[in-house]
PDB file of C-alpha atoms in Angstrom:
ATOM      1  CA  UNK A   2     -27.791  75.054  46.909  1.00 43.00           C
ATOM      2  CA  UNK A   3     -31.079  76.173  48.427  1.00 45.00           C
ATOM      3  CA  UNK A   4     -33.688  79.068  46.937  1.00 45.00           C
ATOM      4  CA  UNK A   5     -36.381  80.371  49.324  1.00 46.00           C
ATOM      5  CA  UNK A   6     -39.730  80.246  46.847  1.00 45.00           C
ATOM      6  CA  UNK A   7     -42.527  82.886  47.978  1.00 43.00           C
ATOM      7  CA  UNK A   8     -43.933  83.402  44.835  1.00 45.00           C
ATOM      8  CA  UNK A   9     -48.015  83.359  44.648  1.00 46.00           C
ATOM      9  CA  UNK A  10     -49.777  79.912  45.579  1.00 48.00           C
ATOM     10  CA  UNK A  11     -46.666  78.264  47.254  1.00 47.00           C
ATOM     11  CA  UNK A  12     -46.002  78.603  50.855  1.00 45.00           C
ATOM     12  CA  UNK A  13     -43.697  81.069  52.496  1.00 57.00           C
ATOM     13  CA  UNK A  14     -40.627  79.299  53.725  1.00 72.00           C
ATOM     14  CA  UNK A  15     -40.256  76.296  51.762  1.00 84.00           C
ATOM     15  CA  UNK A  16     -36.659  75.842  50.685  1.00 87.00           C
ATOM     16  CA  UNK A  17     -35.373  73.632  47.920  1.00 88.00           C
ATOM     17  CA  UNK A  18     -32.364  71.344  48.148  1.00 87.00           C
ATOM     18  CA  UNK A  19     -31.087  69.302  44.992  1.00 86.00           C
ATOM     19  CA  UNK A  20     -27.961  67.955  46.447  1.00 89.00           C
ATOM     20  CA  UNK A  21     -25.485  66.086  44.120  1.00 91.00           C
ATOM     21  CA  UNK A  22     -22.700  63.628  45.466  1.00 92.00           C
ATOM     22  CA  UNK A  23     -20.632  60.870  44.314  1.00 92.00           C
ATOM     23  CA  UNK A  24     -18.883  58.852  45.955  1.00 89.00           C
ATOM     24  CA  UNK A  25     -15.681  56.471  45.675  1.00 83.00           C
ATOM     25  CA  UNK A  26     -15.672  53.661  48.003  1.00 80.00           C
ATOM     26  CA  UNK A  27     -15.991  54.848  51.258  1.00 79.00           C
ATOM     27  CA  UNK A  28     -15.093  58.555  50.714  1.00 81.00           C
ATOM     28  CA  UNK A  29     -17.160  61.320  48.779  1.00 85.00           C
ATOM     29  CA  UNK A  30     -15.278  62.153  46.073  1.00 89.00           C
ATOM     30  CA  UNK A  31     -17.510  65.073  45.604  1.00 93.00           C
ATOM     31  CA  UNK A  32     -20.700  67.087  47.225  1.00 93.00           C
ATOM     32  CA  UNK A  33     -22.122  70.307  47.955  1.00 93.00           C
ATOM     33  CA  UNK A  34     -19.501  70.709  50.788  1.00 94.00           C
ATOM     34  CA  UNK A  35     -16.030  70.080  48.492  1.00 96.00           C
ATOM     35  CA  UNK A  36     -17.584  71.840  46.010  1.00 97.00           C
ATOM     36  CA  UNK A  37     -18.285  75.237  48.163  1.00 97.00           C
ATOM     37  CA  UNK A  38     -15.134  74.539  49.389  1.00 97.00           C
ATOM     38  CA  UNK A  39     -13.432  74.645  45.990  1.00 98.00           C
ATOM     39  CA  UNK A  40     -15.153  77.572  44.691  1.00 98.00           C
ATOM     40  CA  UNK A  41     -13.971  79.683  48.165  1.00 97.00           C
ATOM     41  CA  UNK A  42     -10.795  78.434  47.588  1.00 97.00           C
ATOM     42  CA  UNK A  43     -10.936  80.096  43.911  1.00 96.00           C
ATOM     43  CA  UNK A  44     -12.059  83.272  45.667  1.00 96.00           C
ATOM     44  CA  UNK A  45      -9.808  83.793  48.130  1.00 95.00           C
ATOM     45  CA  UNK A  46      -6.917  82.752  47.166  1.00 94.00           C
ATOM     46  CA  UNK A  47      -5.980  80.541  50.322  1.00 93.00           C
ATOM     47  CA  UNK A  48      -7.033  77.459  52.336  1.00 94.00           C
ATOM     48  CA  UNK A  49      -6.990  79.419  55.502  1.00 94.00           C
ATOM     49  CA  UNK A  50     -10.036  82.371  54.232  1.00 95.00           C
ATOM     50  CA  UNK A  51     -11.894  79.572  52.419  1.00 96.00           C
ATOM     51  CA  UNK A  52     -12.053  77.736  55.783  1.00 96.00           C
ATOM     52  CA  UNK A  53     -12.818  81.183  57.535  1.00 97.00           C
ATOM     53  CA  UNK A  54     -15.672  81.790  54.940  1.00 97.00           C
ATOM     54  CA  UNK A  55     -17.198  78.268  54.910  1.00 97.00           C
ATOM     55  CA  UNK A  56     -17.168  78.274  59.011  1.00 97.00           C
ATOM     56  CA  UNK A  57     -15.059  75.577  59.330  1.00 96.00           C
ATOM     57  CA  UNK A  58     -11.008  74.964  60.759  1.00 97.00           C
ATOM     58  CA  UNK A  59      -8.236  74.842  58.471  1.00 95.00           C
ATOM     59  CA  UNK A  60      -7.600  71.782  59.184  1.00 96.00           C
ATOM     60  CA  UNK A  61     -10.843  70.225  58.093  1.00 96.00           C
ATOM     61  CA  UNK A  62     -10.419  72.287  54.764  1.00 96.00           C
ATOM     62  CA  UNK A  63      -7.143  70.765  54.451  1.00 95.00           C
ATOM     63  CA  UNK A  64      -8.487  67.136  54.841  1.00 95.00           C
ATOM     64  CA  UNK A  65     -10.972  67.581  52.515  1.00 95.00           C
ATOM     65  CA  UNK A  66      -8.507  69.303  50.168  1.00 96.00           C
ATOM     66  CA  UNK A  67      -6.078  66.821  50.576  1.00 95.00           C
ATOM     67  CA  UNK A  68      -8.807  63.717  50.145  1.00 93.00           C
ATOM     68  CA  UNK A  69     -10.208  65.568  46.961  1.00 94.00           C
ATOM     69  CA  UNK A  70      -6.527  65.767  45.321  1.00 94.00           C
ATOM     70  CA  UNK A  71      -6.404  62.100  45.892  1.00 91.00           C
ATOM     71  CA  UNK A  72      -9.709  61.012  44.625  1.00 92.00           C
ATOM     72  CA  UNK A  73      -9.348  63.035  41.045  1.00 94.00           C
ATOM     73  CA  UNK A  74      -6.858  62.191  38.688  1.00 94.00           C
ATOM     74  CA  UNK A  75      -5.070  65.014  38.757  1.00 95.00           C
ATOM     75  CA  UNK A  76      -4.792  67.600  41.878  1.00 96.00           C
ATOM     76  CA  UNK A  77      -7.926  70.159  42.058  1.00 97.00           C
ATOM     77  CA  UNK A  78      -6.374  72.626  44.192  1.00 96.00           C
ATOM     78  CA  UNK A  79      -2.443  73.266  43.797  1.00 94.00           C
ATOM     79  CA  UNK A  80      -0.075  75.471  45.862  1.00 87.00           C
ATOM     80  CA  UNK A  81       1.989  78.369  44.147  1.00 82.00           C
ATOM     81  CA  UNK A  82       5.174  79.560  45.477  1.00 77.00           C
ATOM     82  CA  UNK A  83       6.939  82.725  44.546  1.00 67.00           C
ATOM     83  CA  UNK A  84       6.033  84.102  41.367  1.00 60.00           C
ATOM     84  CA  UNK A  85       4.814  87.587  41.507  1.00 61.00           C
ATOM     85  CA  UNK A  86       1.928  86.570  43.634  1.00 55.00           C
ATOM     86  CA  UNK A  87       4.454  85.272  46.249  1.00 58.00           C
ATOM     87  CA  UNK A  88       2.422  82.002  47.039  1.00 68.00           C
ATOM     88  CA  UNK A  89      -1.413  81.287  47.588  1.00 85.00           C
ATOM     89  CA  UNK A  90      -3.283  78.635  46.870  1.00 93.00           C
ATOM     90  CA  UNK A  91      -5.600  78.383  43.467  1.00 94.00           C
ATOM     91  CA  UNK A  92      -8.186  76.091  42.121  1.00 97.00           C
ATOM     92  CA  UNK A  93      -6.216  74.014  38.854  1.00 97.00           C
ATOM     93  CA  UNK A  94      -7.928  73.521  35.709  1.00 97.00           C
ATOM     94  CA  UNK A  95      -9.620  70.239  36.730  1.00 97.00           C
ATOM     95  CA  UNK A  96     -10.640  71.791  40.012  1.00 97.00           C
ATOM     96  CA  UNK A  97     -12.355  74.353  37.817  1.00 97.00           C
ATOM     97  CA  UNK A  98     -14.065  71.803  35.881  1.00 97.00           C
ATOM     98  CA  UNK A  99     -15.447  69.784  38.555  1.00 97.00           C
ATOM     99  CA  UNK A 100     -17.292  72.865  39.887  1.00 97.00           C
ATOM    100  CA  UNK A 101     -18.378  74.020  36.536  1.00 97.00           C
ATOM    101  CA  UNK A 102     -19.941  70.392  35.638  1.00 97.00           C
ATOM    102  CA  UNK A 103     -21.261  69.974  39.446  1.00 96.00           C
ATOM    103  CA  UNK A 104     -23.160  73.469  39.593  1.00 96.00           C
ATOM    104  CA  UNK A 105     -24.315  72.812  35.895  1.00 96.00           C
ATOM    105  CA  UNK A 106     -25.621  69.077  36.653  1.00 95.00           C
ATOM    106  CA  UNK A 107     -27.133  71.301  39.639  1.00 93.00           C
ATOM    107  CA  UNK A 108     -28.367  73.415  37.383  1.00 93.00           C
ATOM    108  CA  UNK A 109     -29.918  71.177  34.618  1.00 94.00           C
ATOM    109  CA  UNK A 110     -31.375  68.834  37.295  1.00 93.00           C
ATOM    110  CA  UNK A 111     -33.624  71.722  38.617  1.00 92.00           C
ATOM    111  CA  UNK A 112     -34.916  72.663  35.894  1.00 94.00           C
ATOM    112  CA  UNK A 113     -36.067  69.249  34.686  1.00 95.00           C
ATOM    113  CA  UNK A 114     -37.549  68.696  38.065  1.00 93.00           C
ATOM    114  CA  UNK A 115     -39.143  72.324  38.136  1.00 94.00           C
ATOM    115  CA  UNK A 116     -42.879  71.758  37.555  1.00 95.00           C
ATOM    116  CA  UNK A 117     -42.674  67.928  39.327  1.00 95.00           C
ATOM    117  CA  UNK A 118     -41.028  70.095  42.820  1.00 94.00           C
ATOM    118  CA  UNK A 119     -44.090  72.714  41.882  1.00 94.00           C
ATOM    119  CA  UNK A 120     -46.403  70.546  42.246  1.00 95.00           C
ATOM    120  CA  UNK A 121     -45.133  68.791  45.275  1.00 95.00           C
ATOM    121  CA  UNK A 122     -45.060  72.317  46.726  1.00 94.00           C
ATOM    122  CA  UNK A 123     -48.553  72.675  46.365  1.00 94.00           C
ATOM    123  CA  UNK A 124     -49.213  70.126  48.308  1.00 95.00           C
ATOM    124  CA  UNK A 125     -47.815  71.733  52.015  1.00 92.00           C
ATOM    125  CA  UNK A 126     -49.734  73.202  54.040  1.00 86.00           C
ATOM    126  CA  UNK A 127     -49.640  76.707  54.298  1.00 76.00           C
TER     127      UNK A 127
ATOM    128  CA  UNK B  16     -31.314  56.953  46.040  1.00 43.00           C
ATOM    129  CA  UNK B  17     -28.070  55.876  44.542  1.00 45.00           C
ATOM    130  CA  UNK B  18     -26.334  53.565  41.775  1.00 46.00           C
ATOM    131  CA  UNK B  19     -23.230  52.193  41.058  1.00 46.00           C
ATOM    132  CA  UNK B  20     -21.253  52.784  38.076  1.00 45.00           C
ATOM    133  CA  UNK B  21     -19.170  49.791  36.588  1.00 43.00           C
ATOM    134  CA  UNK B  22     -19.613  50.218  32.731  1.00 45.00           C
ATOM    135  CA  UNK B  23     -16.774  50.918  30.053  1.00 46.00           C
ATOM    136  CA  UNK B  24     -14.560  54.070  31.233  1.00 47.00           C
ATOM    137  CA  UNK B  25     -15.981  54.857  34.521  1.00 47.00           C
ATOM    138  CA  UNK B  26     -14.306  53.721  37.830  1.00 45.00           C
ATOM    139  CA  UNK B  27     -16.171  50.841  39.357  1.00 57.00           C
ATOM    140  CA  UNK B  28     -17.243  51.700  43.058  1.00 72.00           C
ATOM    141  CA  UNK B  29     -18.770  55.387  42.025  1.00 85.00           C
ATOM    142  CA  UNK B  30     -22.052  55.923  43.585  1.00 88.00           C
ATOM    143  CA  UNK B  31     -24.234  58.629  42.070  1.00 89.00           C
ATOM    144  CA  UNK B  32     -26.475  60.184  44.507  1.00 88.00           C
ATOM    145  CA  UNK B  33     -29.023  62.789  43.809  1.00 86.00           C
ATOM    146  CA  UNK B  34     -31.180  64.071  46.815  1.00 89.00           C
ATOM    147  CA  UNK B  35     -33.968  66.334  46.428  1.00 91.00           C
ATOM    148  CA  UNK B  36     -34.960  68.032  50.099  1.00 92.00           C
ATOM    149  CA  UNK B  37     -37.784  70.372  50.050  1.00 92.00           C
ATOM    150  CA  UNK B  38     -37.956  72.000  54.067  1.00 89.00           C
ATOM    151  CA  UNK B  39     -40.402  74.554  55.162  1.00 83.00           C
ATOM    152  CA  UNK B  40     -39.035  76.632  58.540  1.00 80.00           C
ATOM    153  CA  UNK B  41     -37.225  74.396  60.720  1.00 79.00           C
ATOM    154  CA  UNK B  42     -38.601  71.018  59.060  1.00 81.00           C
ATOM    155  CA  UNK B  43     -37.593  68.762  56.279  1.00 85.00           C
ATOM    156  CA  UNK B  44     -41.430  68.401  54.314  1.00 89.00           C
ATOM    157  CA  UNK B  45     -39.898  65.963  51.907  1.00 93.00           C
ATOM    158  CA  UNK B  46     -36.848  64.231  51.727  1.00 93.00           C
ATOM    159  CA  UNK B  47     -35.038  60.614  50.545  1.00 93.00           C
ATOM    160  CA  UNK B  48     -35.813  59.615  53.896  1.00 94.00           C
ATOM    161  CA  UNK B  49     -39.493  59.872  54.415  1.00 96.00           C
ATOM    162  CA  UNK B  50     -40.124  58.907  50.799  1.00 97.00           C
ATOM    163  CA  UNK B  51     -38.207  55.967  52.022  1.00 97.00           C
ATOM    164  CA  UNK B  52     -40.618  55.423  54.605  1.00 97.00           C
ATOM    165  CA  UNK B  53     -43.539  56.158  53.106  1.00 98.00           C
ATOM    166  CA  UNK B  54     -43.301  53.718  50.108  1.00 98.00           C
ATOM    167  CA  UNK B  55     -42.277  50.640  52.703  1.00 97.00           C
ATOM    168  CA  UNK B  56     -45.732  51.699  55.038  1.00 97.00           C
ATOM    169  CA  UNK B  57     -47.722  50.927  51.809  1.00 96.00           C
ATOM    170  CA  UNK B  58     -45.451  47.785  51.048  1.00 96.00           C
ATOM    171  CA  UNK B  59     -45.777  46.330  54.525  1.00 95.00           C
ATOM    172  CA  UNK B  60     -49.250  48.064  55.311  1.00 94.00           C
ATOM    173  CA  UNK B  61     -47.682  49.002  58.758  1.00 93.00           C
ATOM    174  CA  UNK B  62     -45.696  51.859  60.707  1.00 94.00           C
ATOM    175  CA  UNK B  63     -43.987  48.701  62.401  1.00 94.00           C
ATOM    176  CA  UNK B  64     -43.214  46.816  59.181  1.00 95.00           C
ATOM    177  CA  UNK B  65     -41.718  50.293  57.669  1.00 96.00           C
ATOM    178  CA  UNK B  66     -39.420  51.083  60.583  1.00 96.00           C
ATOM    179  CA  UNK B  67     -38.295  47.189  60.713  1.00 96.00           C
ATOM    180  CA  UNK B  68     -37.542  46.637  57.251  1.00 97.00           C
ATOM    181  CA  UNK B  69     -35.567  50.183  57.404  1.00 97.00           C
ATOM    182  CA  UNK B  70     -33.767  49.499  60.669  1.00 97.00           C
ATOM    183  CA  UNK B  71     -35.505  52.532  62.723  1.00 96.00           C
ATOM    184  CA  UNK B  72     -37.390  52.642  65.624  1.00 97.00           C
ATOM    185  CA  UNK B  73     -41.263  52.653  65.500  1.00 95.00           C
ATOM    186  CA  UNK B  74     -41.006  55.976  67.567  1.00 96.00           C
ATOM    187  CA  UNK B  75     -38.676  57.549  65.095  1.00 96.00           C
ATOM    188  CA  UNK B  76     -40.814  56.421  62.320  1.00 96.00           C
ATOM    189  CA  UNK B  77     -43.908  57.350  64.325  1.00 95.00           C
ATOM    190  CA  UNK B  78     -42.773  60.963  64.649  1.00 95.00           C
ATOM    191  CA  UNK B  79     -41.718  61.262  60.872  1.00 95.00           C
ATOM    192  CA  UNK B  80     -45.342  60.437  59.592  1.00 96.00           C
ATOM    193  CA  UNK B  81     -46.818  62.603  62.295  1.00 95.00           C
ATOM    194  CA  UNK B  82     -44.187  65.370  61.001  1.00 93.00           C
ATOM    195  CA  UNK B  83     -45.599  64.615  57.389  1.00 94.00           C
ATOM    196  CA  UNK B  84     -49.269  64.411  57.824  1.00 94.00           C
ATOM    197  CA  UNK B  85     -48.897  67.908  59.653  1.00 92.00           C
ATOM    198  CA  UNK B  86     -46.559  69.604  56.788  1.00 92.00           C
ATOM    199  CA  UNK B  87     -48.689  68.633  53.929  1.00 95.00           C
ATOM    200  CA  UNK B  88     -52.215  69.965  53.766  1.00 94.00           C
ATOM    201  CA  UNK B  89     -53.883  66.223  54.284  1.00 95.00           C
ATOM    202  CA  UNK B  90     -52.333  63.744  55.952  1.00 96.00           C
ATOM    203  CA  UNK B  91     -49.766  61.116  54.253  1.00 97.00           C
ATOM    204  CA  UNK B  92     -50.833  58.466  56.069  1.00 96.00           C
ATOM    205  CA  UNK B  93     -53.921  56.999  57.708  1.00 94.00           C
ATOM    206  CA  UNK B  94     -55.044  54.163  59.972  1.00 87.00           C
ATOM    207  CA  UNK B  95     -58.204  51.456  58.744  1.00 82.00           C
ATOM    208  CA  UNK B  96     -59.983  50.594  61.767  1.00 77.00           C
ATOM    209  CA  UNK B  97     -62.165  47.846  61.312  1.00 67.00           C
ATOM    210  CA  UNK B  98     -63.393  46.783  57.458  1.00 60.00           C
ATOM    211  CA  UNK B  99     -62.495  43.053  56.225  1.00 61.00           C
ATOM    212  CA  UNK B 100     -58.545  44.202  56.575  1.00 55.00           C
ATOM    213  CA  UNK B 101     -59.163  44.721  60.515  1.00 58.00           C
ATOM    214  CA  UNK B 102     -57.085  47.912  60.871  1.00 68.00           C
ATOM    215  CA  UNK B 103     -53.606  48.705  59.412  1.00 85.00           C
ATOM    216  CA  UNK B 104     -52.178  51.726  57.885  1.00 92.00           C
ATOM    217  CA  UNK B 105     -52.368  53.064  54.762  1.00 94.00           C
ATOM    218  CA  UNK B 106     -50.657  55.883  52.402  1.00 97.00           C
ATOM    219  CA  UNK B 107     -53.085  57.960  51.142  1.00 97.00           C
ATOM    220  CA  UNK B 108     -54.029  59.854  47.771  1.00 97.00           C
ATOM    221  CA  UNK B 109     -51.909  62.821  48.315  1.00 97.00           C
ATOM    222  CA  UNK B 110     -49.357  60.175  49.926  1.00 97.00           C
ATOM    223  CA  UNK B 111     -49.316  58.332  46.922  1.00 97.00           C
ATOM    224  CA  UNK B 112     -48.692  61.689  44.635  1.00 97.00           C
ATOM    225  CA  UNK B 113     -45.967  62.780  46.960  1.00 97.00           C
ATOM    226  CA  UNK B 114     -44.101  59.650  46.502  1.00 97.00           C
ATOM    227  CA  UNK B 115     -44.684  59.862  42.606  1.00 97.00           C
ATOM    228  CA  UNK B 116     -44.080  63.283  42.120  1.00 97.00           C
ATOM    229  CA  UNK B 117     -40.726  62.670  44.164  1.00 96.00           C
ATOM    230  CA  UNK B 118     -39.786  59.999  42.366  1.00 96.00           C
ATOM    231  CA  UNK B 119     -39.963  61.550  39.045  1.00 96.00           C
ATOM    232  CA  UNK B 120     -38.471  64.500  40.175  1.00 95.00           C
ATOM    233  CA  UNK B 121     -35.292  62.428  41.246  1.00 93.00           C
ATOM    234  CA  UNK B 122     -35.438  60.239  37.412  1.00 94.00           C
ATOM    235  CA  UNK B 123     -35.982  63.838  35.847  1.00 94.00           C
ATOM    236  CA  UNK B 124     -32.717  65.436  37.323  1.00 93.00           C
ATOM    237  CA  UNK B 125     -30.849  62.166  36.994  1.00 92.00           C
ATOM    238  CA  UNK B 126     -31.398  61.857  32.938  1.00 94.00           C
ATOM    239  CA  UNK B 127     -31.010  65.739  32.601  1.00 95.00           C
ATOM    240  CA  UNK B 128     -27.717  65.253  34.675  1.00 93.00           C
ATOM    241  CA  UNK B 129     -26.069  62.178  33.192  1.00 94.00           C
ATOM    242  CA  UNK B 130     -23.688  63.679  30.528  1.00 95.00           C
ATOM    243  CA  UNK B 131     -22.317  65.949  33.102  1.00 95.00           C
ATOM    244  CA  UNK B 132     -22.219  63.434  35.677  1.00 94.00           C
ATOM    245  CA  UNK B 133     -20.744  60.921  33.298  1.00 94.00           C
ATOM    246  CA  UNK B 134     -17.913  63.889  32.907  1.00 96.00           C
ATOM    247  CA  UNK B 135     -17.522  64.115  36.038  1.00 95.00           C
ATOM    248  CA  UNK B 136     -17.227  60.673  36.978  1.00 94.00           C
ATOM    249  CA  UNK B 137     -14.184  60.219  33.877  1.00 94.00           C
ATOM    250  CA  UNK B 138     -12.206  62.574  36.351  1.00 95.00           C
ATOM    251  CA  UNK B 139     -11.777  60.501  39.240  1.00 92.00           C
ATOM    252  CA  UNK B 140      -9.018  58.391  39.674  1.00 86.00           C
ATOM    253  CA  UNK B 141      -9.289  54.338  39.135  1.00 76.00           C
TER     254      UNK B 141
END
């Protein structure tokens, strides 16, 4: 998550970054990358166009997937077959939950840190 | 900055990590590393002492304080030549504020985060 602030006595240019992970052991469980991941995933409708959105191969959005699925309790992302959607791939309800708590921790952090990160951006040069 | 979580319901072996970047263009003004390095020049007094005691070179560490005093609007860091201390290096006043400031940012976000982080860290697997 990054905001561009040009508002009145701050500089042009400076860009934000309040970047949330957790990790299990040696593997992220999850960061900003799983989490945009996830939330293409919910908008698209497939692996493949959330890879194709994010920039990245389908087979690095199937690791990650696949790792994510393992480090939750329960799968975050589950595959659908027939149905009247005839397949796809969709975000399960404790897929949706990890993106809802990790954008509002997101969320709640900047604005607690708002008039600390003003400050600081005072204090660049212009 | 990070923590590990071993109490009551929550895996052990989670690390929490909450990283505030601020960048301006191309550059990274402020970031966990050149806090990092910051607060271990005034610890050790030294450019040398920082980069040793966090396993970088002195160029590397070199070019991140010359990066920083040239981002913020005074320098970071200065060198003492002479006086009863015979030289060294030295964080200065807006130094020292950009370390607090970052600081408290980071312990802002963090308390303003925890119920959703503690959430989020009841859905990962043991």
């Amino acid at each position: 998550m990054s905001r561009s602030v040009g508002d009145g006595g701050t500089p042009t240019e400076a860009k934000v970054q309040f970047r949330l992970r957790i990790s299990k052991g040696e593997d992220i469980a999850v960061g900003p990358g799983k989490v945009a991941l996830l939330e293409q995933i919910g908008a698209t409708g497939s692996i493949t166009g959330a890879a194709k959105a994010l920039g990245m191969s389908y087979r690095r959005a199937w690791l990650l997937v696949d790792s994510m699925n393992h480090t939750f309790r329960k799968p975050v992302v589950e595959t659908l077959t027939g149905g009247s959607h005839g397949g796809g791939t969709a975000v399960t309800a404790i897929g949706e939950e990890v993106i809802r708590r990790y954008r509002r921790t997101e969320s709640l952090a900047r604005k607690a840190g708002a008039a600390e990160i003003a400050a600081l951006l005072k204090l660049l040069s212009r």
